[in-house]
Amino acid sequence: MTDHTMTEQPQQGRFGSAAVNVIWALGLLMVGVVAIFSVVYLAIYAHDVLVGMSARRVLWVAGAVLAAGAVWALVIWNRGPFRSHALLVGLAAIAITRLLDIALVGAPLISDFARYDGLAVQIAHNGPMLALVPTGYPTALAVVYAVFGSNPVNGQLLNCVIALLTGAMVFDITRRLWGDRPAAWALWLFALAPSQILMTGVLAAEAPYGLLVTAAIWISLKLGSRPLLAAVCIGCLLAASQYVRATTPVLLPAFMLIPFLAPAARLKPAAILAGVMAVVFLVCLLPVVAWNEQTRGELSISPSYYGGWSLLVDRKSVV
């Protein structure tokens, strides 16, 4: 007689099931909203993107994306030895597409990109500082500028490295939750998403911000057996992301729900971990609070001298 042994699955905590259902519902709703607005904006701006001197270069990047997609599909569905190299092939696709974007698609220094570049040069000469815009990303740029020279191309190459690190964590997060094949698909989507490719070539804060938020999610899984250390690390990473973009307070409550979603979660320990996460986050932002009190006369954790923030998009107007 064959012995069919079933692996015992951990039970969700008291609040886990309901919270997961709510999160899935909100996630699906946001996917629909993003899809609708993506189509609308694509229709509005397609003419500006595809017509002009850079059209041939854009087509070269598009061709590279399609070629990488074909190779990636073979890797995902192959049952032979290539399957074990999915991560390496995916990272190679990230590197190739990003480097092509840097080489072929021009990215002018305008708006926030020019501000970040100027701040990076200033920080490289004078040291860390706070300013009217978040200085987390300019500080990272300043380190690169100090070592390799104050050339925006060096900042673009930094974004390429950030994309590789983010892609590796996306792969590992998905692998831990759902297995190898979904992880390969997740990395493929990240590697070939046009928005992710094109944001690499501009000196914008989106790439490092995404890296830090993804790292917080990865830590929550990696250190799942050490919840207190995970809570401290998540608080630090979210605080670092706040120095990059002043939008993290909207995300903090979602991360504070993580202890309540753990298997066999209990209310009191989960609440303590959520509190630790929030306290660490606020302590790391005390320099911002002090700077705002001295320069603006108000207590705020925002590293940006801009107002009008929305919960959905970071539309801003000068106050």
Short mmCIF file of C-alpha atoms in Angstrom, two decimals:
data_model
loop_
_atom_site.label_atom_id
_atom_site.label_comp_id
_atom_site.label_asym_id
_atom_site.label_seq_id
_atom_site.Cartn_x
_atom_site.Cartn_y
_atom_site.Cartn_z
CA MET A 1 0.00 0.00 0.00
CA THR A 2 1.35 3.40 -0.95
CA ASP A 3 1.72 5.81 1.90
CA HIS A 4 0.41 9.22 0.88
CA THR A 5 1.84 11.67 3.34
CA MET A 6 0.47 15.16 3.29
CA THR A 7 2.68 18.03 4.32
CA GLU A 8 1.09 19.98 7.10
CA GLN A 9 0.51 23.56 6.04
CA PRO A 10 0.76 26.37 8.61
CA GLN A 11 -2.51 27.97 9.50
CA GLN A 12 -3.00 31.64 8.89
CA GLY A 13 -3.41 33.94 11.83
CA ARG A 14 -6.73 35.25 13.03
CA PHE A 15 -6.48 38.35 10.87
CA GLY A 16 -4.57 36.75 8.00
CA SER A 17 -7.38 35.46 5.80
CA ALA A 18 -9.49 38.62 5.80
CA ALA A 19 -6.47 40.88 5.34
CA VAL A 20 -5.17 38.82 2.41
CA ASN A 21 -8.58 38.99 0.70
CA VAL A 22 -8.68 42.77 1.12
CA ILE A 23 -5.12 43.16 -0.19
CA TRP A 24 -5.86 41.00 -3.24
CA ALA A 25 -9.04 42.96 -3.99
CA LEU A 26 -7.25 46.31 -3.72
CA GLY A 27 -4.36 44.99 -5.80
CA LEU A 28 -6.64 43.82 -8.60
CA LEU A 29 -8.49 47.14 -8.51
CA MET A 30 -5.24 49.09 -8.80
CA VAL A 31 -4.06 46.88 -11.68
CA GLY A 32 -7.23 47.77 -13.55
CA VAL A 33 -6.84 51.48 -12.80
CA VAL A 34 -3.20 51.49 -13.88
CA ALA A 35 -4.05 49.58 -17.07
CA ILE A 36 -6.77 52.07 -18.02
CA PHE A 37 -4.59 55.12 -17.43
CA SER A 38 -1.66 53.48 -19.22
CA VAL A 39 -3.75 53.05 -22.36
CA VAL A 40 -5.03 56.62 -22.12
CA TYR A 41 -1.57 58.14 -21.70
CA LEU A 42 -0.12 55.89 -24.39
CA ALA A 43 -2.74 57.18 -26.82
CA ILE A 44 -1.95 60.78 -25.85
CA TYR A 45 1.83 60.60 -26.01
CA ALA A 46 2.47 57.91 -28.64
CA HIS A 47 2.90 60.54 -31.36
CA ASP A 48 5.51 62.47 -29.35
CA VAL A 49 7.46 59.31 -28.53
CA LEU A 50 7.49 57.65 -31.95
CA VAL A 51 7.87 60.69 -34.21
CA GLY A 52 11.16 62.53 -34.35
CA MET A 53 14.89 62.06 -34.61
CA SER A 54 14.97 59.35 -31.93
CA ALA A 55 12.37 57.09 -33.59
CA ARG A 56 15.01 54.82 -35.11
CA ARG A 57 16.75 54.47 -31.77
CA VAL A 58 13.48 53.68 -30.00
CA LEU A 59 12.84 50.94 -32.56
CA TRP A 60 16.29 49.48 -31.89
CA VAL A 61 15.48 49.27 -28.18
CA ALA A 62 12.08 47.75 -28.98
CA GLY A 63 13.76 45.13 -31.16
CA ALA A 64 16.17 44.28 -28.37
CA VAL A 65 13.26 43.88 -25.98
CA LEU A 66 11.48 41.50 -28.35
CA ALA A 67 14.64 39.47 -28.91
CA ALA A 68 15.28 39.21 -25.20
CA GLY A 69 11.65 38.18 -24.71
CA ALA A 70 12.01 35.36 -27.20
CA VAL A 71 15.15 34.06 -25.49
CA TRP A 72 13.48 34.38 -22.11
CA ALA A 73 10.44 32.40 -23.22
CA LEU A 74 12.72 29.57 -24.32
CA VAL A 75 14.48 29.62 -20.95
CA ILE A 76 11.22 29.56 -19.00
CA TRP A 77 9.65 26.68 -20.92
CA ASN A 78 12.81 24.65 -21.49
CA ARG A 79 12.95 21.44 -19.48
CA GLY A 80 16.70 21.03 -19.90
CA PRO A 81 19.72 22.63 -18.24
CA PHE A 82 18.87 26.19 -19.36
CA ARG A 83 16.01 26.24 -16.84
CA SER A 84 18.51 26.34 -13.96
CA HIS A 85 20.06 29.52 -15.40
CA ALA A 86 16.83 31.53 -15.51
CA LEU A 87 18.12 34.09 -13.02
CA LEU A 88 21.38 34.67 -14.90
CA VAL A 89 19.63 34.97 -18.27
CA GLY A 90 17.10 37.37 -16.78
CA LEU A 91 19.80 39.57 -15.28
CA ALA A 92 21.61 39.53 -18.62
CA ALA A 93 18.39 40.72 -20.30
CA ILE A 94 18.14 43.54 -17.76
CA ALA A 95 21.74 44.60 -18.39
CA ILE A 96 21.47 44.46 -22.20
CA THR A 97 18.19 46.37 -22.47
CA ARG A 98 19.27 49.04 -19.97
CA LEU A 99 22.65 49.56 -21.59
CA LEU A 100 21.00 49.85 -25.01
CA ASP A 101 18.61 52.44 -23.61
CA ILE A 102 21.54 54.42 -22.16
CA ALA A 103 23.45 54.24 -25.45
CA LEU A 104 20.62 54.89 -27.92
CA VAL A 105 17.89 56.94 -26.24
CA GLY A 106 18.89 60.40 -25.13
CA ALA A 107 17.83 61.62 -21.70
CA PRO A 108 18.09 65.42 -21.32
CA LEU A 109 18.84 67.01 -17.96
CA ILE A 110 15.55 68.80 -17.32
CA SER A 111 13.21 69.32 -14.39
CA ASP A 112 13.94 67.01 -11.44
CA PHE A 113 16.71 65.27 -13.40
CA ALA A 114 18.69 68.53 -13.55
CA ARG A 115 18.04 69.23 -9.87
CA TYR A 116 19.31 65.80 -8.84
CA ASP A 117 22.40 66.16 -11.01
CA GLY A 118 23.20 69.60 -9.57
CA LEU A 119 22.64 68.42 -6.01
CA ALA A 120 24.86 65.39 -6.63
CA VAL A 121 27.72 67.63 -7.77
CA GLN A 122 27.19 69.87 -4.75
CA ILE A 123 27.08 66.95 -2.28
CA ALA A 124 30.17 65.39 -3.86
CA HIS A 125 32.10 68.58 -3.01
CA ASN A 126 30.46 69.65 0.27
CA GLY A 127 29.15 66.45 1.87
CA PRO A 128 25.64 65.17 2.75
CA MET A 129 22.86 67.71 3.04
CA LEU A 130 19.11 68.22 2.97
CA ALA A 131 17.45 70.50 0.43
CA LEU A 132 14.12 71.55 -1.04
CA VAL A 133 13.85 68.18 -2.80
CA PRO A 134 14.70 64.71 -1.41
CA THR A 135 18.47 64.22 -1.41
CA GLY A 136 18.67 60.44 -1.00
CA TYR A 137 19.19 59.75 -4.68
CA PRO A 138 21.50 62.75 -5.24
CA THR A 139 23.62 61.45 -2.35
CA ALA A 140 24.01 58.09 -4.09
CA LEU A 141 24.82 59.93 -7.32
CA ALA A 142 27.36 62.03 -5.44
CA VAL A 143 29.24 58.92 -4.33
CA VAL A 144 29.40 57.73 -7.95
CA TYR A 145 30.44 61.19 -9.15
CA ALA A 146 33.17 61.40 -6.54
CA VAL A 147 34.65 58.08 -7.66
CA PHE A 148 34.09 58.11 -11.44
CA GLY A 149 33.54 61.78 -12.27
CA SER A 150 30.57 64.15 -12.53
CA ASN A 151 29.13 62.72 -15.73
CA PRO A 152 25.39 61.96 -16.02
CA VAL A 153 26.28 58.74 -17.86
CA ASN A 154 27.76 57.48 -14.60
CA GLY A 155 24.40 58.12 -12.97
CA GLN A 156 22.69 56.14 -15.71
CA LEU A 157 25.09 53.25 -15.13
CA LEU A 158 24.23 53.44 -11.42
CA ASN A 159 20.57 53.04 -12.41
CA CYS A 160 21.55 49.96 -14.41
CA VAL A 161 23.17 48.42 -11.32
CA ILE A 162 20.06 49.32 -9.29
CA ALA A 163 17.90 47.55 -11.89
CA LEU A 164 20.04 44.40 -11.60
CA LEU A 165 19.74 44.36 -7.81
CA THR A 166 15.99 44.97 -7.97
CA GLY A 167 15.53 42.23 -10.55
CA ALA A 168 17.43 39.71 -8.42
CA MET A 169 15.20 40.47 -5.44
CA VAL A 170 12.03 40.32 -7.55
CA PHE A 171 13.12 36.85 -8.67
CA ASP A 172 13.87 35.65 -5.14
CA ILE A 173 10.67 37.09 -3.65
CA THR A 174 8.53 35.36 -6.26
CA ARG A 175 10.49 32.11 -5.99
CA ARG A 176 9.99 31.98 -2.24
CA LEU A 177 6.26 32.61 -2.54
CA TRP A 178 5.25 30.71 -5.69
CA GLY A 179 8.17 28.73 -7.10
CA ASP A 180 10.71 28.79 -9.95
CA ARG A 181 8.53 29.28 -13.01
CA PRO A 182 6.50 32.23 -11.62
CA ALA A 183 9.83 33.72 -10.48
CA ALA A 184 11.17 33.46 -14.02
CA TRP A 185 8.04 35.15 -15.39
CA ALA A 186 8.24 37.93 -12.79
CA LEU A 187 11.86 38.64 -13.68
CA TRP A 188 10.97 38.56 -17.40
CA LEU A 189 8.22 41.14 -16.86
CA PHE A 190 10.57 43.38 -14.89
CA ALA A 191 13.38 42.99 -17.41
CA LEU A 192 11.29 43.85 -20.45
CA ALA A 193 8.70 46.33 -19.14
CA PRO A 194 9.20 49.49 -21.29
CA SER A 195 8.69 51.83 -18.33
CA GLN A 196 11.38 50.09 -16.31
CA ILE A 197 13.81 50.20 -19.24
CA LEU A 198 13.24 53.85 -20.10
CA MET A 199 13.46 55.05 -16.48
CA THR A 200 17.02 53.67 -16.33
CA GLY A 201 18.28 56.29 -18.76
CA VAL A 202 17.11 59.32 -16.77
CA LEU A 203 18.42 60.62 -13.45
CA ALA A 204 15.12 60.03 -11.67
CA ALA A 205 14.47 58.73 -8.17
CA GLU A 206 12.01 56.02 -9.24
CA ALA A 207 14.66 53.31 -9.70
CA PRO A 208 16.36 53.65 -6.28
CA TYR A 209 12.99 54.08 -4.59
CA GLY A 210 11.78 50.84 -6.15
CA LEU A 211 14.97 49.11 -5.03
CA LEU A 212 14.49 50.13 -1.39
CA VAL A 213 10.80 49.19 -1.25
CA THR A 214 11.54 45.86 -2.94
CA ALA A 215 14.36 45.28 -0.45
CA ALA A 216 11.90 45.84 2.42
CA ILE A 217 9.58 43.18 0.97
CA TRP A 218 12.52 40.81 0.44
CA ILE A 219 13.72 41.29 4.03
CA SER A 220 10.25 40.46 5.35
CA LEU A 221 10.57 37.05 3.68
CA LYS A 222 14.30 36.49 4.18
CA LEU A 223 14.15 37.22 7.92
CA GLY A 224 10.73 35.69 8.51
CA SER A 225 12.12 33.48 11.28
CA ARG A 226 13.60 36.54 13.06
CA PRO A 227 10.62 38.93 13.12
CA LEU A 228 12.14 41.57 15.42
CA LEU A 229 15.24 41.98 13.28
CA ALA A 230 13.03 42.02 10.18
CA ALA A 231 10.89 44.80 11.67
CA VAL A 232 13.98 46.91 12.44
CA CYS A 233 15.45 46.39 8.96
CA ILE A 234 12.13 47.17 7.26
CA GLY A 235 11.80 50.38 9.26
CA CYS A 236 15.32 51.44 8.22
CA LEU A 237 14.74 50.60 4.54
CA LEU A 238 11.43 52.46 4.43
CA ALA A 239 13.06 55.47 6.09
CA ALA A 240 15.82 55.37 3.48
CA SER A 241 13.17 55.29 0.75
CA GLN A 242 11.54 58.36 2.32
CA TYR A 243 14.84 60.21 1.84
CA VAL A 244 14.58 59.28 -1.86
CA ARG A 245 10.88 60.06 -2.46
CA ALA A 246 8.50 61.62 0.04
CA THR A 247 5.74 59.06 -0.51
CA THR A 248 6.62 56.23 1.88
CA PRO A 249 4.21 57.21 4.73
CA VAL A 250 1.44 55.94 2.46
CA LEU A 251 3.16 52.54 2.24
CA LEU A 252 4.16 52.22 5.90
CA PRO A 253 0.72 50.97 7.11
CA ALA A 254 0.81 48.19 4.50
CA PHE A 255 4.18 46.98 5.82
CA MET A 256 2.90 47.22 9.39
CA LEU A 257 0.26 44.65 8.43
CA ILE A 258 2.93 42.04 7.65
CA PRO A 259 3.29 40.76 11.25
CA PHE A 260 -0.47 40.18 11.37
CA LEU A 261 -0.33 38.06 8.19
CA ALA A 262 2.31 35.65 9.50
CA PRO A 263 1.27 32.02 10.13
CA ALA A 264 -0.30 31.64 13.58
CA ALA A 265 0.02 35.39 14.19
CA ARG A 266 -1.14 36.68 17.55
CA LEU A 267 -2.48 40.16 18.15
CA LYS A 268 -0.10 41.42 20.87
CA PRO A 269 3.25 40.25 19.37
CA ALA A 270 2.16 41.42 15.93
CA ALA A 271 1.21 44.83 17.30
CA ILE A 272 4.60 45.13 19.02
CA LEU A 273 6.44 44.33 15.78
CA ALA A 274 4.34 46.84 13.86
CA GLY A 275 5.11 49.44 16.52
CA VAL A 276 8.84 48.71 16.34
CA MET A 277 8.71 49.17 12.57
CA ALA A 278 7.00 52.56 12.91
CA VAL A 279 9.32 53.77 15.69
CA VAL A 280 12.48 52.83 13.75
CA PHE A 281 11.05 54.57 10.68
CA LEU A 282 10.44 57.80 12.64
CA VAL A 283 13.79 57.70 14.48
CA CYS A 284 15.67 57.43 11.18
CA LEU A 285 13.82 60.52 9.94
CA LEU A 286 14.66 62.71 12.93
CA PRO A 287 17.26 64.68 10.90
CA VAL A 288 14.49 65.58 8.44
CA VAL A 289 12.21 66.63 11.30
CA ALA A 290 14.94 68.83 12.80
CA TRP A 291 15.77 70.38 9.42
CA ASN A 292 12.12 71.17 8.69
CA GLU A 293 11.69 72.74 12.12
CA GLN A 294 14.77 74.92 11.66
CA THR A 295 14.17 75.99 8.05
CA ARG A 296 10.39 75.95 7.77
CA GLY A 297 9.22 76.25 11.36
CA GLU A 298 7.13 73.08 11.27
CA LEU A 299 7.44 69.47 12.37
CA SER A 300 7.33 67.23 9.32
CA ILE A 301 8.90 63.98 8.12
CA SER A 302 8.75 65.10 4.49
CA PRO A 303 12.17 65.71 2.89
CA SER A 304 10.51 67.63 0.07
CA TYR A 305 9.53 71.30 0.11
CA TYR A 306 6.56 70.55 -2.13
CA GLY A 307 2.89 70.14 -1.27
CA GLY A 308 -0.26 68.71 -2.76
CA TRP A 309 0.73 65.05 -2.51
CA SER A 310 -1.90 62.56 -3.64
CA LEU A 311 -2.36 59.04 -2.30
CA LEU A 312 -2.24 57.63 -5.83
CA VAL A 313 0.26 59.76 -7.74
CA ASP A 314 3.02 62.11 -6.65
CA ARG A 315 1.60 65.16 -8.34
CA LYS A 316 3.01 68.20 -6.60
CA SER A 317 2.84 71.94 -6.61
CA VAL A 318 5.17 74.43 -4.99
CA VAL A 319 3.93 75.80 -1.70
#
